[in-house]
């Protein structure tokens, strides 16, 4: 029951990238759960990874391999996170890379492993070993949506998106897939995202472009405030479009960044729209803050508040809970008489209390919308931020209480 | 359905304190909702208040009056928080004090007002005005439990507790009541607590004793991580026991602090046991941390995690969620190979992954208990902390989604 999100279509192939998916039997339901994304030689890769101290074995191995070599292939499994698995987990992640390297005739450190699913179980290596050789035979340029399906866990709908942009007269494509529906928060989450482009971009500039884009997309979403051990977002640039190499600030790189951000924001919002048990897609916007840090603190305090989230689920304009969340966000010397709080365009709080023109029916009308904005104007400065979140429903509890049953 | 908590009995009267409750019709259900606690002349009072920037009108007025005079009476209403009510709210809170002052023949600033309930509605002043005069006639020394009933909102059971201690051969009594079941977190919450003793304590020492006690009781509990606009904890010392005045560190003041902490911890734990929708009472204990701050950060990250809380509700030993919460708590340079995580006495995580001796049935057995401890050993230093929390259930969502319907 994703909010305003349906299965994507028309995901454009990216020159120099092929994908394949199979069912290895890692998931219990025999759905596809193993994905290969292969890049042509010379492809440049950038990555952003979870900051969770208990980062999963594949994250550790992927970061190491990314420093050692230019990746030729990403191997992604769903159904098992290979996290909390100690030394055995590291050996298993390396062994997965070795198997695929053998099938593709590349070196082991040219393969990056990714896993998502239950934490704390060892990978079923026999099943993966049996499935890997078949992957190479299935490689196809138009298999993006199948890959998006195969990396899903609690997701209810596949997440994929394309964009294209002209750089010096050359058409460049950016396509990406993502998965994630819980454990979502800034600094990445149970989230995996794989984006590729046929633009040519230098390694340093690609990393900078990815970090800049993640900062306004995946780092702006929250479902439940939890952060997973496995989050990663990869961006590969094959250069196969034939455009000149982007390596610094220029008209072309600005256009590339805009198109990239469009893809990243759409994928990030898709994760929130498919948030576990979500019935609403909510933008929390904080304006005229003294610093980005305080804007962010206020926005996330509201976005994470279970009381605000249950009121959203009930379509109850219980604005007192928003006010209380703003009040406890830890903003120094907050002058509450200067704060304005809005539901959509309706002013609910001014001068430290309920706005005199506010009537319950006005807030009710906004709250009943599937997509709405909570806007908080601090009147302390010029910084602003928007973050995207969901409500907290019975189904969130159901999904997470019964996840392993 | 509070966890391991039944209606208290045997709350000891405190010499010099009388209480009264009536139904003023502020609550919709005609239950008692207005309480007077009266102190004899010479009583010394200490208070700890919410740090929420949008603190409610009664909090503002109570803090002001406490600085201006020695309180003779506390006037507490449930059913309406008088928060987010701007200037009108402040006038109303002052007017409540004036009404009671008139009935008791004391000055307006000798009355402290407290309110709890829905945010953002004005107090029904006509109902309060009609009910206040009748309060004085009902004053009784043994009415603690009635008062505990009357301050409840979403609480399912009254919270009250007594302790006594010998100071220099004189028996001193400490009794207290509290309310609160949601919006609970450190720095006080939708929580109100009123404690009185017949010990004689200097004003400064009483304030210090209260802050020290709150730090190990009400500041150690979490239901949903929200903090209300109305939290307050008051401690009154009448001196009527005839014991000598405690004004500094001595054998008597140590014993007094121990007895006070006992009352505060029991009331604080009662709030968690009656946490909205709670089916479990969970102690999160962090040991051998490098600082109290990091111990606290780890403990609250685990205690607030919706994924840990839903796993607790499901009695699912999904320890990966605990591990992931520890990992994202922001502890600098955490060596995960040194971290031990225990469910009760069962070691679940060692050396960065599942403990080799751990089996699912062992974790399951602990998880099925109504009361359990999650223990995290960081092996980085000598600081430790225990915080108390609950699970996240369907009923939490139900209670908070339907609160105003």
Short mmCIF file of C-alpha atoms in Angstrom, two decimals, chain B:
data_model
loop_
_atom_site.label_atom_id
_atom_site.label_comp_id
_atom_site.label_asym_id
_atom_site.label_seq_id
_atom_site.Cartn_x
_atom_site.Cartn_y
_atom_site.Cartn_z
CA UNK B 1 -2.71 -3.70 31.28
CA UNK B 2 0.24 -2.33 33.25
CA UNK B 3 3.23 -4.67 33.52
CA UNK B 4 3.68 -5.97 37.06
CA UNK B 5 1.84 -3.00 38.54
CA UNK B 6 -1.32 -3.00 40.59
CA UNK B 7 -3.17 -0.32 42.46
CA UNK B 8 -1.03 0.68 45.42
CA UNK B 9 -2.30 0.59 48.96
CA UNK B 10 -1.02 1.82 52.27
CA UNK B 11 0.20 5.26 51.25
CA UNK B 12 1.29 6.91 54.47
CA UNK B 13 -0.01 10.34 55.38
CA UNK B 14 2.70 12.97 55.74
CA UNK B 15 2.47 15.28 58.73
CA UNK B 16 1.63 18.77 57.57
CA UNK B 17 0.10 17.72 54.23
CA UNK B 18 -3.58 17.44 53.31
CA UNK B 19 -5.17 16.58 49.98
CA UNK B 20 -8.54 16.86 48.27
CA UNK B 21 -9.99 15.82 44.89
CA UNK B 22 -13.21 16.62 43.08
CA UNK B 23 -14.74 16.19 39.66
CA UNK B 24 -14.90 19.61 38.06
CA UNK B 25 -16.10 18.27 34.71
CA UNK B 26 -12.85 19.04 32.85
CA UNK B 27 -12.54 15.40 31.82
CA UNK B 28 -15.44 14.19 29.69
CA UNK B 29 -16.08 11.13 31.84
CA UNK B 30 -17.03 12.89 35.09
CA UNK B 31 -14.09 11.32 36.91
CA UNK B 32 -12.22 13.40 39.50
CA UNK B 33 -9.96 15.87 37.70
CA UNK B 34 -9.07 18.62 40.16
CA UNK B 35 -6.69 18.12 43.08
CA UNK B 36 -5.54 20.33 45.91
CA UNK B 37 -2.42 19.52 47.93
CA UNK B 38 -2.08 21.83 50.92
CA UNK B 39 1.02 22.31 53.07
CA UNK B 40 1.24 23.74 56.55
CA UNK B 41 3.02 27.07 57.02
CA UNK B 42 6.79 26.90 56.88
CA UNK B 43 6.90 24.06 54.32
CA UNK B 44 9.85 24.20 51.96
CA UNK B 45 9.37 23.25 48.28
CA UNK B 46 11.70 22.17 45.46
CA UNK B 47 10.76 21.66 41.82
CA UNK B 48 12.10 20.25 38.55
CA UNK B 49 10.35 21.32 35.34
CA UNK B 50 10.25 20.39 31.65
CA UNK B 51 12.92 21.88 29.38
CA UNK B 52 10.52 21.98 26.44
CA UNK B 53 10.69 25.48 24.90
CA UNK B 54 6.92 25.40 24.49
CA UNK B 55 6.47 24.86 28.22
CA UNK B 56 2.86 25.15 29.26
CA UNK B 57 1.35 28.19 30.97
CA UNK B 58 1.06 26.47 34.38
CA UNK B 59 4.77 25.55 34.23
CA UNK B 60 5.68 29.19 33.62
CA UNK B 61 3.46 30.36 36.45
CA UNK B 62 4.57 27.62 38.87
CA UNK B 63 8.24 28.48 38.31
CA UNK B 64 7.54 32.17 38.86
CA UNK B 65 5.52 31.64 42.03
CA UNK B 66 8.09 29.22 43.42
CA UNK B 67 10.70 31.97 43.18
CA UNK B 68 8.43 34.55 44.78
CA UNK B 69 7.03 32.74 47.81
CA UNK B 70 6.89 29.54 49.83
CA UNK B 71 4.07 27.48 48.35
CA UNK B 72 1.09 26.74 50.57
CA UNK B 73 -0.87 24.81 47.96
CA UNK B 74 -0.60 22.96 44.65
CA UNK B 75 -3.66 23.03 42.36
CA UNK B 76 -3.59 20.29 39.74
CA UNK B 77 -6.08 19.61 36.97
CA UNK B 78 -6.15 16.70 34.55
CA UNK B 79 -7.96 16.57 31.19
CA UNK B 80 -6.51 19.81 29.83
CA UNK B 81 -2.82 20.75 29.67
CA UNK B 82 -3.30 24.52 29.25
CA UNK B 83 -0.36 24.31 26.81
CA UNK B 84 0.00 26.10 23.49
CA UNK B 85 -2.54 28.59 24.81
CA UNK B 86 -0.46 31.79 24.66
CA UNK B 87 -1.29 34.80 26.82
CA UNK B 88 -4.80 33.56 27.56
CA UNK B 89 -3.29 30.42 29.06
CA UNK B 90 -1.06 32.42 31.39
CA UNK B 91 -4.00 34.54 32.53
CA UNK B 92 -6.06 31.41 33.14
CA UNK B 93 -3.30 29.75 35.18
CA UNK B 94 -2.95 32.89 37.32
CA UNK B 95 -6.72 33.08 37.72
CA UNK B 96 -6.80 29.48 39.00
CA UNK B 97 -4.24 30.42 41.63
CA UNK B 98 -6.23 33.49 42.61
CA UNK B 99 -9.42 31.45 43.06
CA UNK B 100 -7.72 28.94 45.33
CA UNK B 101 -5.84 31.66 47.23
CA UNK B 102 -9.15 33.27 47.97
CA UNK B 103 -10.61 29.97 49.23
CA UNK B 104 -7.56 29.27 51.40
CA UNK B 105 -6.94 32.87 52.50
CA UNK B 106 -3.39 32.86 51.25
CA UNK B 107 -1.67 34.96 48.60
CA UNK B 108 -1.90 34.16 44.90
CA UNK B 109 1.80 33.41 44.54
CA UNK B 110 1.61 30.86 47.36
CA UNK B 111 -0.37 28.63 44.97
CA UNK B 112 1.37 26.65 42.20
CA UNK B 113 -0.76 25.47 39.24
CA UNK B 114 -0.24 22.22 37.28
CA UNK B 115 -2.17 20.89 34.30
CA UNK B 116 -2.05 17.70 32.24
CA UNK B 117 -4.12 16.51 29.30
CA UNK B 118 -4.79 17.67 25.76
CA UNK B 119 -2.62 20.49 24.44
CA UNK B 120 -4.05 23.60 22.81
CA UNK B 121 -7.46 24.06 24.42
CA UNK B 122 -8.25 26.80 26.88
CA UNK B 123 -9.08 25.77 30.44
CA UNK B 124 -12.85 25.65 31.17
CA UNK B 125 -12.57 28.45 33.73
CA UNK B 126 -16.22 28.42 34.67
CA UNK B 127 -16.04 24.75 35.68
CA UNK B 128 -12.86 25.30 37.67
CA UNK B 129 -14.30 28.36 39.38
CA UNK B 130 -17.35 26.36 40.40
CA UNK B 131 -15.29 23.49 41.79
CA UNK B 132 -12.45 25.24 43.62
CA UNK B 133 -14.35 26.44 46.71
CA UNK B 134 -15.50 22.89 47.46
CA UNK B 135 -11.94 21.57 47.52
CA UNK B 136 -10.97 23.14 50.83
CA UNK B 137 -13.81 21.40 52.66
CA UNK B 138 -12.63 17.99 51.53
CA UNK B 139 -9.02 18.26 52.71
CA UNK B 140 -7.79 15.11 54.43
CA UNK B 141 -4.39 13.72 55.36
CA UNK B 142 -5.13 10.24 54.03
CA UNK B 143 -6.39 11.24 50.55
CA UNK B 144 -3.17 10.42 48.62
CA UNK B 145 -4.67 7.62 46.55
CA UNK B 146 -7.71 9.67 45.57
CA UNK B 147 -5.32 12.37 44.39
CA UNK B 148 -3.30 9.80 42.43
CA UNK B 149 -6.54 8.75 40.71
CA UNK B 150 -7.56 12.28 39.89
CA UNK B 151 -4.34 13.30 38.12
CA UNK B 152 -4.49 10.34 35.68
CA UNK B 153 -5.07 10.83 31.94
CA UNK B 154 -4.14 7.82 29.76
CA UNK B 155 -2.82 6.04 32.85
CA UNK B 156 -4.57 2.74 33.54
CA UNK B 157 -3.63 2.53 37.21
CA UNK B 158 -2.91 5.04 39.95
CA UNK B 159 0.75 5.53 40.90
CA UNK B 160 1.68 6.19 44.48
CA UNK B 161 4.39 5.11 46.87
CA UNK B 162 5.61 5.65 50.43
CA UNK B 163 8.85 5.15 52.26
CA UNK B 164 10.05 5.96 55.74
CA UNK B 165 13.46 6.37 57.32
CA UNK B 166 14.91 7.09 60.76
CA UNK B 167 16.85 10.31 60.98
CA UNK B 168 18.60 10.80 64.33
CA UNK B 169 16.00 8.56 65.92
CA UNK B 170 13.03 10.40 64.39
CA UNK B 171 10.81 8.53 61.91
CA UNK B 172 10.40 10.52 58.73
CA UNK B 173 7.84 9.70 56.01
CA UNK B 174 8.09 10.30 52.26
CA UNK B 175 4.97 9.79 50.13
CA UNK B 176 4.41 10.61 46.50
CA UNK B 177 2.06 10.29 43.55
CA UNK B 178 2.77 10.47 39.83
CA UNK B 179 0.97 10.31 36.51
CA UNK B 180 2.18 9.64 33.00
CA UNK B 181 2.03 6.91 30.42
CA UNK B 182 3.24 8.41 27.15
CA UNK B 183 5.41 11.28 25.92
CA UNK B 184 7.96 9.92 28.36
CA UNK B 185 11.65 10.54 28.08
CA UNK B 186 14.58 11.95 30.07
CA UNK B 187 14.24 15.59 31.09
CA UNK B 188 10.76 14.84 32.35
CA UNK B 189 7.69 14.15 30.26
CA UNK B 190 3.84 14.21 30.33
CA UNK B 191 4.67 13.32 33.74
CA UNK B 192 3.63 15.00 36.91
CA UNK B 193 4.92 13.88 40.28
CA UNK B 194 4.19 15.31 43.70
CA UNK B 195 6.19 14.10 46.67
CA UNK B 196 6.03 15.29 50.25
CA UNK B 197 7.95 14.52 53.40
CA UNK B 198 7.71 15.58 56.98
CA UNK B 199 11.47 15.80 57.18
CA UNK B 200 12.90 19.27 57.75
CA UNK B 201 15.19 20.21 54.88
CA UNK B 202 16.68 23.56 53.89
CA UNK B 203 15.48 24.99 50.58
CA UNK B 204 18.84 24.63 48.81
CA UNK B 205 19.44 21.12 50.05
CA UNK B 206 15.90 20.04 49.17
CA UNK B 207 16.36 21.29 45.59
CA UNK B 208 19.68 19.48 45.37
CA UNK B 209 18.19 16.27 46.79
CA UNK B 210 15.32 16.40 44.30
CA UNK B 211 17.58 17.00 41.30
CA UNK B 212 19.88 14.20 42.36
CA UNK B 213 16.95 11.83 42.79
CA UNK B 214 15.24 12.78 39.53
CA UNK B 215 18.50 12.12 37.71
CA UNK B 216 18.41 8.43 38.64
CA UNK B 217 14.64 7.97 38.34
CA UNK B 218 12.47 10.12 36.07
CA UNK B 219 15.46 10.96 33.88
CA UNK B 220 16.06 7.26 33.28
CA UNK B 221 12.74 6.30 31.71
CA UNK B 222 11.47 6.26 28.16
CA UNK B 223 8.23 5.12 26.62
CA UNK B 224 8.23 6.84 23.25
CA UNK B 225 11.00 9.42 23.32
CA UNK B 226 8.59 12.33 23.37
CA UNK B 227 8.82 15.07 26.01
CA UNK B 228 5.81 17.02 27.07
CA UNK B 229 5.26 20.68 27.67
CA UNK B 230 3.90 20.13 31.17
CA UNK B 231 6.31 17.91 33.08
CA UNK B 232 7.01 18.78 36.63
CA UNK B 233 8.16 17.04 39.77
CA UNK B 234 7.60 18.79 43.09
CA UNK B 235 9.03 17.87 46.48
CA UNK B 236 7.69 19.50 49.64
CA UNK B 237 9.26 19.18 53.08
CA UNK B 238 6.97 20.20 55.94
CA UNK B 239 9.41 19.61 58.78
CA UNK B 240 6.48 18.38 60.88
CA UNK B 241 8.28 15.20 61.94
CA UNK B 242 10.33 17.32 64.29
CA UNK B 243 13.63 15.98 62.98
CA UNK B 244 16.52 18.42 62.77
CA UNK B 245 16.90 20.36 59.53
CA UNK B 246 18.97 18.64 56.85
CA UNK B 247 21.10 21.22 55.07
CA UNK B 248 24.20 19.38 53.85
CA UNK B 249 25.98 16.06 53.54
CA UNK B 250 25.60 13.99 56.71
CA UNK B 251 24.47 10.54 57.76
CA UNK B 252 20.88 11.73 57.99
CA UNK B 253 20.85 13.39 54.58
CA UNK B 254 22.35 10.27 52.96
CA UNK B 255 19.60 8.16 54.48
CA UNK B 256 16.99 10.69 53.41
CA UNK B 257 18.32 10.67 49.84
CA UNK B 258 18.20 6.88 49.73
CA UNK B 259 14.59 6.82 50.89
CA UNK B 260 13.68 9.64 48.49
CA UNK B 261 15.34 7.85 45.56
CA UNK B 262 13.42 4.70 46.45
CA UNK B 263 10.13 6.59 46.12
CA UNK B 264 11.21 8.39 42.93
CA UNK B 265 12.49 5.22 41.23
CA UNK B 266 9.36 3.31 42.14
CA UNK B 267 7.12 6.09 40.74
CA UNK B 268 9.29 6.41 37.62
CA UNK B 269 9.20 2.67 36.99
CA UNK B 270 5.44 2.68 37.57
CA UNK B 271 5.10 5.16 34.69
CA UNK B 272 7.02 2.82 32.39
CA UNK B 273 5.08 -0.23 33.60
CA UNK B 274 1.92 1.64 32.68
CA UNK B 275 3.47 2.85 29.41
CA UNK B 276 0.93 3.25 26.62
CA UNK B 277 0.28 -0.21 25.21
CA UNK B 278 3.16 -1.72 27.20
CA UNK B 279 3.30 -5.50 27.45
CA UNK B 280 6.89 -5.62 28.74
CA UNK B 281 9.03 -3.82 31.30
CA UNK B 282 12.57 -3.65 29.98
CA UNK B 283 15.76 -2.54 31.67
CA UNK B 284 18.48 -1.42 29.26
CA UNK B 285 21.78 -1.52 31.09
CA UNK B 286 25.03 -0.28 29.56
CA UNK B 287 28.24 -1.19 31.37
CA UNK B 288 31.93 -0.27 31.20
CA UNK B 289 31.43 2.78 29.00
CA UNK B 290 34.14 5.43 28.63
CA UNK B 291 31.77 8.15 29.84
CA UNK B 292 28.30 8.52 31.30
CA UNK B 293 27.36 10.41 28.16
CA UNK B 294 28.20 7.53 25.82
CA UNK B 295 26.57 5.03 28.18
CA UNK B 296 23.44 7.14 28.07
CA UNK B 297 23.56 7.53 24.29
CA UNK B 298 23.81 3.77 23.74
CA UNK B 299 21.10 3.00 26.30
CA UNK B 300 18.61 5.48 24.84
CA UNK B 301 19.36 4.56 21.23
CA UNK B 302 18.39 0.98 22.09
CA UNK B 303 15.48 2.04 24.30
CA UNK B 304 14.03 4.36 21.63
CA UNK B 305 14.52 2.09 18.62
CA UNK B 306 11.11 1.23 17.12
CA UNK B 307 12.64 -1.92 15.65
CA UNK B 308 13.94 -3.14 19.00
CA UNK B 309 10.61 -2.21 20.60
CA UNK B 310 8.50 -4.10 18.05
CA UNK B 311 10.78 -7.15 18.42
CA UNK B 312 10.20 -6.96 22.18
CA UNK B 313 6.45 -6.81 21.59
CA UNK B 314 6.71 -9.93 19.43
CA UNK B 315 8.94 -11.69 22.02
CA UNK B 316 11.30 -12.17 19.06
CA UNK B 317 14.99 -12.44 20.02
CA UNK B 318 15.91 -10.45 16.88
CA UNK B 319 19.18 -9.41 18.49
CA UNK B 320 20.45 -7.98 15.20
CA UNK B 321 18.24 -4.98 15.85
CA UNK B 322 19.89 -4.42 19.24
CA UNK B 323 23.31 -4.73 17.62
CA UNK B 324 22.31 -2.28 14.87
CA UNK B 325 21.04 0.22 17.45
CA UNK B 326 24.29 -0.01 19.44
CA UNK B 327 26.20 0.49 16.19
CA UNK B 328 24.41 3.69 15.27
CA UNK B 329 24.54 5.28 18.74
CA UNK B 330 27.45 7.44 17.65
CA UNK B 331 30.15 6.09 20.00
CA UNK B 332 33.54 7.26 18.71
CA UNK B 333 35.91 4.52 17.56
CA UNK B 334 33.74 1.73 18.91
CA UNK B 335 35.65 -1.55 18.77
CA UNK B 336 32.80 -3.90 17.96
CA UNK B 337 34.95 -6.96 18.65
CA UNK B 338 35.06 -5.89 22.34
CA UNK B 339 31.30 -5.43 22.72
CA UNK B 340 29.17 -7.99 24.54
CA UNK B 341 25.37 -7.96 24.35
CA UNK B 342 23.22 -10.01 26.71
CA UNK B 343 19.53 -10.83 26.94
CA UNK B 344 19.13 -11.49 30.65
CA UNK B 345 22.11 -13.74 31.41
CA UNK B 346 22.35 -15.08 27.86
CA UNK B 347 25.28 -13.77 25.81
CA UNK B 348 23.99 -13.13 22.32
CA UNK B 349 26.78 -11.04 20.76
CA UNK B 350 30.53 -11.31 21.24
CA UNK B 351 33.48 -10.52 18.98
CA UNK B 352 31.37 -8.54 16.52
CA UNK B 353 28.83 -11.25 15.82
CA UNK B 354 26.58 -13.89 17.28
CA UNK B 355 28.15 -15.60 20.26
CA UNK B 356 29.13 -19.15 19.20
CA UNK B 357 27.32 -20.69 22.18
CA UNK B 358 24.10 -18.78 21.50
CA UNK B 359 21.03 -20.64 20.31
CA UNK B 360 17.72 -19.08 19.37
CA UNK B 361 15.83 -21.00 22.06
CA UNK B 362 17.99 -19.36 24.75
CA UNK B 363 17.07 -15.84 23.58
CA UNK B 364 13.46 -16.88 23.09
CA UNK B 365 13.18 -17.97 26.70
CA UNK B 366 14.32 -14.55 27.93
CA UNK B 367 12.21 -12.62 25.44
CA UNK B 368 9.05 -14.37 26.62
CA UNK B 369 9.43 -12.90 30.10
CA UNK B 370 7.30 -9.89 31.01
CA UNK B 371 10.29 -8.23 32.64
CA UNK B 372 13.74 -8.53 31.15
CA UNK B 373 17.12 -6.85 30.91
CA UNK B 374 19.11 -6.00 27.79
CA UNK B 375 22.72 -5.60 28.90
CA UNK B 376 25.40 -4.06 26.71
CA UNK B 377 29.02 -4.28 27.84
CA UNK B 378 31.23 -1.85 25.91
CA UNK B 379 34.56 -2.69 27.60
CA UNK B 380 35.82 0.87 27.21
CA UNK B 381 35.78 2.23 30.76
CA UNK B 382 33.97 2.16 34.07
CA UNK B 383 30.77 4.16 33.61
CA UNK B 384 27.36 2.51 33.63
CA UNK B 385 23.70 3.38 33.39
CA UNK B 386 20.33 1.65 33.60
CA UNK B 387 17.26 3.02 31.84
CA UNK B 388 13.76 1.59 31.81
CA UNK B 389 11.51 1.28 28.82
CA UNK B 390 8.70 -0.70 27.19
CA UNK B 391 7.86 -2.44 23.94
CA UNK B 392 5.93 -0.87 21.03
CA UNK B 393 2.58 -2.56 20.51
CA UNK B 394 -0.58 -2.22 18.45
CA UNK B 395 -2.14 -0.66 21.50
CA UNK B 396 0.45 2.13 21.58
CA UNK B 397 -0.65 3.12 18.09
CA UNK B 398 -4.31 2.68 18.97
CA UNK B 399 -4.10 4.79 22.13
CA UNK B 400 -2.26 7.60 20.40
CA UNK B 401 -4.14 7.52 17.13
CA UNK B 402 -7.49 7.63 18.88
CA UNK B 403 -6.55 9.88 21.78
CA UNK B 404 -8.90 12.69 20.85
CA UNK B 405 -11.74 10.66 19.33
#
